[in-house]
């Protein structure tokens, strides 16, 4: 698995009450999930099998929650343009993580 299964930039990454970045990056590559700042510095990363993901009932379609190394992060991935019936980046992230072996939280 040398190619990137998922990569999205411009992601708002919050550790619940605290915003870590408003223009970060989320990648799923080589069996790992990585959360990066806008400068490319790693916030957190873990093997796909240890990361749990889901969509909170209180958030919109552009938000997901990921638990990485025991820390809960809220990831907001805005859909820019595109057709209304296209899957947004948050949906594609969930599918990429689940197909790579990640769990549901």
PDB file of C-alpha atoms in Angstrom, residues 19-103:
ATOM      1  CA  UNK A  19      -8.785  24.426  17.829  1.00  0.00           C
ATOM      2  CA  UNK A  20      -5.425  23.014  16.746  1.00  0.00           C
ATOM      3  CA  UNK A  21      -5.513  24.210  13.130  1.00  0.00           C
ATOM      4  CA  UNK A  22      -8.016  25.603  10.660  1.00  0.00           C
ATOM      5  CA  UNK A  23      -6.101  24.558   7.555  1.00  0.00           C
ATOM      6  CA  UNK A  24      -4.610  21.189   8.469  1.00  0.00           C
ATOM      7  CA  UNK A  25      -4.239  17.990   6.510  1.00  0.00           C
ATOM      8  CA  UNK A  26      -5.537  14.467   7.085  1.00  0.00           C
ATOM      9  CA  UNK A  27      -3.920  11.519   5.298  1.00  0.00           C
ATOM     10  CA  UNK A  28      -4.442   7.775   5.221  1.00  0.00           C
ATOM     11  CA  UNK A  29      -1.297   6.238   3.741  1.00  0.00           C
ATOM     12  CA  UNK A  30       0.668   3.021   4.177  1.00  0.00           C
ATOM     13  CA  UNK A  31      -1.716   1.792   6.866  1.00  0.00           C
ATOM     14  CA  UNK A  32      -1.419   4.935   9.017  1.00  0.00           C
ATOM     15  CA  UNK A  33      -3.649   7.904   9.724  1.00  0.00           C
ATOM     16  CA  UNK A  34      -1.847  11.215  10.165  1.00  0.00           C
ATOM     17  CA  UNK A  35      -3.190  14.580  11.317  1.00  0.00           C
ATOM     18  CA  UNK A  36      -0.923  17.443  10.234  1.00  0.00           C
ATOM     19  CA  UNK A  37      -0.831  21.193  10.789  1.00  0.00           C
ATOM     20  CA  UNK A  38      -0.938  23.632   7.890  1.00  0.00           C
ATOM     21  CA  UNK A  39       2.874  23.669   8.050  1.00  0.00           C
ATOM     22  CA  UNK A  40       3.110  19.881   7.748  1.00  0.00           C
ATOM     23  CA  UNK A  41       4.018  19.252  11.392  1.00  0.00           C
ATOM     24  CA  UNK A  42       2.447  16.118  12.808  1.00  0.00           C
ATOM     25  CA  UNK A  43      -0.281  16.597  15.402  1.00  0.00           C
ATOM     26  CA  UNK A  44      -0.907  12.889  15.879  1.00  0.00           C
ATOM     27  CA  UNK A  45      -0.709   9.625  13.946  1.00  0.00           C
ATOM     28  CA  UNK A  46      -1.487   5.964  14.495  1.00  0.00           C
ATOM     29  CA  UNK A  47      -1.956   2.701  12.612  1.00  0.00           C
ATOM     30  CA  UNK A  48      -5.324   2.498  10.858  1.00  0.00           C
ATOM     31  CA  UNK A  49      -6.416  -0.518  12.919  1.00  0.00           C
ATOM     32  CA  UNK A  50      -6.168   1.432  16.173  1.00  0.00           C
ATOM     33  CA  UNK A  51      -8.123   4.499  14.996  1.00  0.00           C
ATOM     34  CA  UNK A  52     -11.879   4.649  15.582  1.00  0.00           C
ATOM     35  CA  UNK A  53     -14.006   7.009  13.517  1.00  0.00           C
ATOM     36  CA  UNK A  54     -17.611   8.070  13.296  1.00  0.00           C
ATOM     37  CA  UNK A  55     -19.965  10.861  12.533  1.00  0.00           C
ATOM     38  CA  UNK A  56     -21.427  12.624  15.570  1.00  0.00           C
ATOM     39  CA  UNK A  57     -25.194  13.076  15.653  1.00  0.00           C
ATOM     40  CA  UNK A  58     -24.814  16.755  16.558  1.00  0.00           C
ATOM     41  CA  UNK A  59     -22.501  17.695  13.661  1.00  0.00           C
ATOM     42  CA  UNK A  60     -23.155  18.389  10.013  1.00  0.00           C
ATOM     43  CA  UNK A  61     -22.228  16.200   7.068  1.00  0.00           C
ATOM     44  CA  UNK A  62     -18.803  17.835   6.836  1.00  0.00           C
ATOM     45  CA  UNK A  63     -17.610  16.712  10.304  1.00  0.00           C
ATOM     46  CA  UNK A  64     -16.245  13.451  11.679  1.00  0.00           C
ATOM     47  CA  UNK A  65     -14.802  12.377  14.992  1.00  0.00           C
ATOM     48  CA  UNK A  66     -11.616  10.314  15.135  1.00  0.00           C
ATOM     49  CA  UNK A  67      -9.999   8.776  18.195  1.00  0.00           C
ATOM     50  CA  UNK A  68      -6.239   8.618  17.588  1.00  0.00           C
ATOM     51  CA  UNK A  69      -4.041   7.211  20.375  1.00  0.00           C
ATOM     52  CA  UNK A  70      -6.879   7.717  22.840  1.00  0.00           C
ATOM     53  CA  UNK A  71      -7.385  11.403  21.965  1.00  0.00           C
ATOM     54  CA  UNK A  72     -10.656  12.518  20.361  1.00  0.00           C
ATOM     55  CA  UNK A  73     -10.394  14.922  17.458  1.00  0.00           C
ATOM     56  CA  UNK A  74     -13.171  16.638  15.572  1.00  0.00           C
ATOM     57  CA  UNK A  75     -12.297  16.945  11.884  1.00  0.00           C
ATOM     58  CA  UNK A  76     -14.275  19.393   9.756  1.00  0.00           C
ATOM     59  CA  UNK A  77     -13.755  18.964   6.009  1.00  0.00           C
ATOM     60  CA  UNK A  78     -15.642  21.514   3.966  1.00  0.00           C
ATOM     61  CA  UNK A  79     -17.020  20.499   0.597  1.00  0.00           C
ATOM     62  CA  UNK A  80     -15.965  23.038  -1.992  1.00  0.00           C
ATOM     63  CA  UNK A  81     -17.976  23.051  -5.201  1.00  0.00           C
ATOM     64  CA  UNK A  82     -18.839  19.741  -6.772  1.00  0.00           C
ATOM     65  CA  UNK A  83     -22.195  18.226  -7.499  1.00  0.00           C
ATOM     66  CA  UNK A  84     -24.713  17.932  -4.668  1.00  0.00           C
ATOM     67  CA  UNK A  85     -24.829  14.140  -5.046  1.00  0.00           C
ATOM     68  CA  UNK A  86     -21.024  13.724  -4.807  1.00  0.00           C
ATOM     69  CA  UNK A  87     -19.672  12.257  -1.587  1.00  0.00           C
ATOM     70  CA  UNK A  88     -17.983  14.948   0.466  1.00  0.00           C
ATOM     71  CA  UNK A  89     -14.472  14.639   1.863  1.00  0.00           C
ATOM     72  CA  UNK A  90     -15.713  13.587   5.326  1.00  0.00           C
ATOM     73  CA  UNK A  91     -17.642  10.684   3.796  1.00  0.00           C
ATOM     74  CA  UNK A  92     -14.644   9.688   1.640  1.00  0.00           C
ATOM     75  CA  UNK A  93     -12.404   9.790   4.750  1.00  0.00           C
ATOM     76  CA  UNK A  94     -14.711   7.457   6.648  1.00  0.00           C
ATOM     77  CA  UNK A  95     -14.861   5.049   3.713  1.00  0.00           C
ATOM     78  CA  UNK A  96     -11.084   5.112   3.150  1.00  0.00           C
ATOM     79  CA  UNK A  97     -10.413   4.401   6.810  1.00  0.00           C
ATOM     80  CA  UNK A  98     -12.940   1.584   7.011  1.00  0.00           C
ATOM     81  CA  UNK A  99     -11.702  -0.044   3.802  1.00  0.00           C
ATOM     82  CA  UNK A 100      -8.124   0.177   5.130  1.00  0.00           C
ATOM     83  CA  UNK A 101      -9.185  -1.691   8.283  1.00  0.00           C
ATOM     84  CA  UNK A 102     -10.074   1.111  10.706  1.00  0.00           C
ATOM     85  CA  UNK A 103     -12.781   0.610  13.286  1.00  0.00           C
TER      86      UNK A 103
END
